[in-house]
Amino acid sequence: MDILTSLRISFFGFLVVFVTLALIFLCIKILSAVIRIFDRGAGMTHDHNDVKQPDIAGQNLPGNNQNEMGSDMGYGELKLYGVDEKTAAMIMAIVSDESQIPLSELRFKSIKLLDN
């Protein structure tokens, strides 16, 4: 086998690999778009006029670990300013109840006591 034939075979091999990778990439993009559409239809029934879901989750409070809550809770850090942990837990429970968003889907960054 001469050098030209070897280069042709190598080029064809590389072409097959890159086309396969491009097809996999395309399939992943299509699949993620389909999953996103189904997620919006199934779980996201909020009106556009409603307040958007807060980017908050209760963390680092007593009783808030993976064994008790069952999900991947416990990541991040919650900063409390003038509020004890018991009051912060009550506030998080009220926010979850009023917004109809499960506590496991909320992420609290900080809770601060405001003066009147």
Rosetta silent file (secondary structure, phi, psi, omega in degrees, C-alpha in Angstrom):
SEQUENCE: MDILTSLRISFFGFLVVFVTLALIFLCIKILSAVIRIFDRGAGMTHDHNDVKQPDIAGQNLPGNNQNEMGSDMGYGELKLYGVDEKTAAMIMAIVSDESQIPLSELRFKSIKLLDN
SCORE:     score description
SCORE:     0.000 S_00000001
   1 L     0.000  128.980 -178.339    0.000    0.000    0.000 S_00000001
   2 L   -86.281  173.983 -175.175    1.455    3.332   -1.036 S_00000001
   3 H   -65.979  -36.024 -179.241    1.394    6.603    0.914 S_00000001
   4 H   -65.737  -41.186  177.841   -1.458    8.128   -1.115 S_00000001
   5 H   -66.058  -40.453  178.121   -3.776    5.198   -0.379 S_00000001
   6 H   -62.412  -41.376  178.561   -2.859    5.364    3.323 S_00000001
   7 H   -65.924  -39.596  178.053   -3.692    9.084    3.412 S_00000001
   8 H   -63.042  -44.858  179.833   -7.037    8.469    1.707 S_00000001
   9 H   -64.147  -42.501  178.688   -7.952    5.741    4.202 S_00000001
  10 H   -63.947  -44.124  178.523   -6.881    7.948    7.123 S_00000001
  11 H   -61.154  -43.651  178.602   -8.846   10.907    5.786 S_00000001
  12 H   -62.934  -40.091  177.140  -11.933    8.719    5.349 S_00000001
  13 H   -61.842  -47.414  177.362  -11.522    7.426    8.918 S_00000001
  14 H   -61.743  -40.667  179.773  -11.279   10.963   10.327 S_00000001
  15 H   -61.644  -43.928  178.447  -14.269   12.015    8.237 S_00000001
  16 H   -61.555  -43.761 -179.492  -16.363    9.145    9.621 S_00000001
  17 H   -63.327  -47.508 -177.611  -15.403   10.057   13.209 S_00000001
  18 H   -68.147  -37.502  176.717  -16.186   13.767   12.802 S_00000001
  19 H   -65.698  -41.538  177.533  -19.498   13.131   11.022 S_00000001
  20 H   -61.816  -44.492  178.002  -20.471   10.693   13.790 S_00000001
  21 H   -62.649  -39.699  178.237  -19.583   13.267   16.468 S_00000001
  22 H   -64.921  -40.303  177.634  -21.589   15.935   14.633 S_00000001
  23 H   -65.798  -40.575  176.754  -24.622   13.616   14.473 S_00000001
  24 H   -62.875  -44.053  177.929  -24.341   12.829   18.189 S_00000001
  25 H   -58.339  -45.689  179.841  -24.118   16.563   18.948 S_00000001
  26 H   -63.194  -42.726  178.322  -27.216   17.208   16.832 S_00000001
  27 H   -62.161  -40.892  179.137  -29.142   14.381   18.544 S_00000001
  28 H   -64.991  -42.297  178.392  -28.259   15.765   21.991 S_00000001
  29 H   -62.074  -44.763  179.959  -29.408   19.265   20.995 S_00000001
  30 H   -65.447  -44.530 -179.618  -32.719   17.956   19.645 S_00000001
  31 H   -62.831  -42.130  179.317  -33.284   15.723   22.677 S_00000001
  32 H   -66.178  -35.709  176.931  -32.590   18.563   25.124 S_00000001
  33 H   -66.661  -41.269  178.386  -35.028   20.831   23.262 S_00000001
  34 H   -64.932  -43.570  179.075  -37.734   18.145   23.378 S_00000001
  35 H   -63.487  -40.768  178.520  -37.152   17.539   27.098 S_00000001
  36 H   -61.056  -40.195  179.047  -37.285   21.299   27.760 S_00000001
  37 H   -65.035  -44.216  179.213  -40.656   21.486   25.958 S_00000001
  38 H   -66.643  -37.589  177.903  -42.069   18.583   27.999 S_00000001
  39 H   -63.445  -41.902  178.512  -40.754   20.097   31.259 S_00000001
  40 H   -63.672  -41.244 -178.183  -42.461   23.395   30.519 S_00000001
  41 H   -71.440  -34.770 -174.277  -45.736   21.646   29.710 S_00000001
  42 H   -87.348  -48.578 -170.510  -45.731   19.325   32.708 S_00000001
  43 H  -106.631  -22.068 -174.341  -44.298   21.233   35.628 S_00000001
  44 L  -101.077   85.082 -178.304  -44.247   24.921   34.826 S_00000001
  45 L  -104.607   23.079 -179.871  -47.873   26.046   35.048 S_00000001
  46 L   -79.347  142.927  174.219  -47.109   29.569   36.313 S_00000001
  47 L   -74.610  157.714  177.937  -48.635   32.552   34.533 S_00000001
  48 L   -70.145  -20.262  179.045  -46.300   35.150   33.079 S_00000001
  49 L   -80.630  -16.639  179.489  -47.902   37.721   35.386 S_00000001
  50 L   -69.173  162.150  175.373  -46.889   35.764   38.485 S_00000001
  51 L   -69.743  137.117 -178.857  -43.737   36.572   40.368 S_00000001
  52 L   -66.117  154.996 -179.604  -40.858   34.590   38.955 S_00000001
  53 L   -61.790  125.898  179.895  -39.500   31.723   41.006 S_00000001
  54 L   -67.532  147.763  178.725  -36.982   33.120   43.488 S_00000001
  55 L   -90.073   71.119 -174.398  -33.432   31.900   43.200 S_00000001
  56 L  -142.358  149.806  175.867  -33.303   30.734   46.803 S_00000001
  57 L  -152.070  135.163 -179.640  -32.932   27.454   48.720 S_00000001
  58 L   -71.442  122.511 -178.218  -32.862   26.714   52.440 S_00000001
  59 L  -141.504  158.658  175.571  -29.465   25.463   53.418 S_00000001
  60 L    58.472   31.788  174.504  -27.276   24.973   56.478 S_00000001
  61 L  -110.730  155.774  178.366  -30.202   24.899   58.889 S_00000001
  62 L   -57.931  139.630  178.733  -30.867   22.164   61.462 S_00000001
  63 L    76.595   12.550 -176.388  -32.750   19.253   59.953 S_00000001
  64 L  -117.255   61.689  178.040  -31.853   20.299   56.429 S_00000001
  65 L  -123.092  175.392 -173.593  -29.583   17.516   55.226 S_00000001
  66 H   -64.643  -34.772 -177.555  -29.800   14.888   52.500 S_00000001
  67 H   -67.270  -41.147 -178.185  -30.934   12.090   54.797 S_00000001
  68 H   -80.697  -39.242 -174.987  -33.954   13.972   56.156 S_00000001
  69 H   -86.600  -27.586  175.433  -34.976   15.903   53.024 S_00000001
  70 L    87.485  -12.898 -179.935  -34.296   13.124   50.520 S_00000001
  71 L  -116.055 -165.605 -176.547  -32.982   15.323   47.692 S_00000001
  72 L   -86.711   43.567  177.875  -29.714   17.076   46.927 S_00000001
  73 L   -73.918  164.393  174.892  -30.293   19.757   49.572 S_00000001
  74 L   100.561    7.489  177.870  -27.441   21.152   51.604 S_00000001
  75 L   -94.291  153.678  177.804  -25.386   22.820   48.906 S_00000001
  76 L    83.198 -162.065 -175.277  -24.354   26.441   49.139 S_00000001
  77 L  -146.257  139.273  177.572  -24.570   28.737   52.131 S_00000001
  78 L  -110.551  125.449  179.583  -27.374   30.653   53.850 S_00000001
  79 E  -103.174  127.874  179.434  -26.459   33.943   55.515 S_00000001
  80 E  -108.907  130.173  179.805  -28.649   35.114   58.376 S_00000001
  81 E  -120.789  100.931  177.987  -28.668   38.795   59.395 S_00000001
  82 L    74.226   18.581 -178.601  -30.435   39.430   62.716 S_00000001
  83 L  -130.265  133.958  176.460  -32.558   36.266   62.376 S_00000001
  84 L   -81.408  167.544 -173.992  -32.219   33.043   64.352 S_00000001
  85 H   -64.541  -36.236 -179.553  -32.277   29.670   62.610 S_00000001
  86 H   -64.752  -43.543  178.111  -35.762   28.753   63.839 S_00000001
  87 H   -65.935  -40.335  178.888  -37.265   31.977   62.439 S_00000001
  88 H   -62.449  -40.511  178.384  -35.375   31.521   59.162 S_00000001
  89 H   -63.472  -39.099  178.631  -36.788   28.000   58.828 S_00000001
  90 H   -65.801  -42.191  178.919  -40.303   29.355   59.386 S_00000001
  91 H   -61.494  -43.814  179.919  -39.783   32.080   56.756 S_00000001
  92 H   -63.978  -39.135  178.797  -38.566   29.507   54.222 S_00000001
  93 H   -65.404  -40.284  179.316  -41.580   27.285   54.926 S_00000001
  94 H   -65.559  -44.274  178.815  -43.970   30.242   54.457 S_00000001
  95 H   -60.767  -43.036  178.995  -42.310   31.277   51.180 S_00000001
  96 H   -62.848  -42.742 -178.718  -42.538   27.702   49.916 S_00000001
  97 H   -68.562  -45.838 -177.346  -46.219   27.430   50.891 S_00000001
  98 H   -68.066  -34.883 -178.410  -47.273   30.824   49.505 S_00000001
  99 H   -88.181   -7.550 -178.557  -45.414   30.400   46.210 S_00000001
 100 L    58.986   30.632  177.361  -46.551   26.763   45.805 S_00000001
 101 L  -112.980  127.227 -179.971  -42.936   25.842   45.022 S_00000001
 102 L   -57.110  144.238 -178.354  -41.472   22.847   46.897 S_00000001
 103 H   -58.928  -30.689  179.914  -38.789   23.806   49.404 S_00000001
 104 H   -68.434  -16.083  179.519  -36.353   21.486   47.628 S_00000001
 105 H   -99.722   -4.463  179.226  -36.608   23.692   44.511 S_00000001
 106 L   -95.123  151.394  177.735  -35.995   26.983   46.329 S_00000001
 107 L  -134.193  107.705  178.867  -32.565   28.416   47.023 S_00000001
 108 L   -90.172  131.396  177.262  -32.222   31.010   49.759 S_00000001
 109 L   -95.933  -41.639  178.172  -29.033   33.060   49.725 S_00000001
 110 E  -157.733  156.025  174.344  -29.688   35.229   52.776 S_00000001
 111 E  -130.634  126.586 -174.334  -32.425   36.248   55.206 S_00000001
 112 E  -127.110  135.397  175.592  -32.203   39.686   56.787 S_00000001
 113 L   -78.212  125.969  179.151  -34.236   41.303   59.571 S_00000001
 114 L  -101.788  137.575  175.907  -35.522   44.700   58.427 S_00000001
 115 L   -80.473  146.214  179.416  -36.174   47.548   60.881 S_00000001
 116 L   -77.130    0.000    0.000  -39.536   49.297   60.701 S_00000001
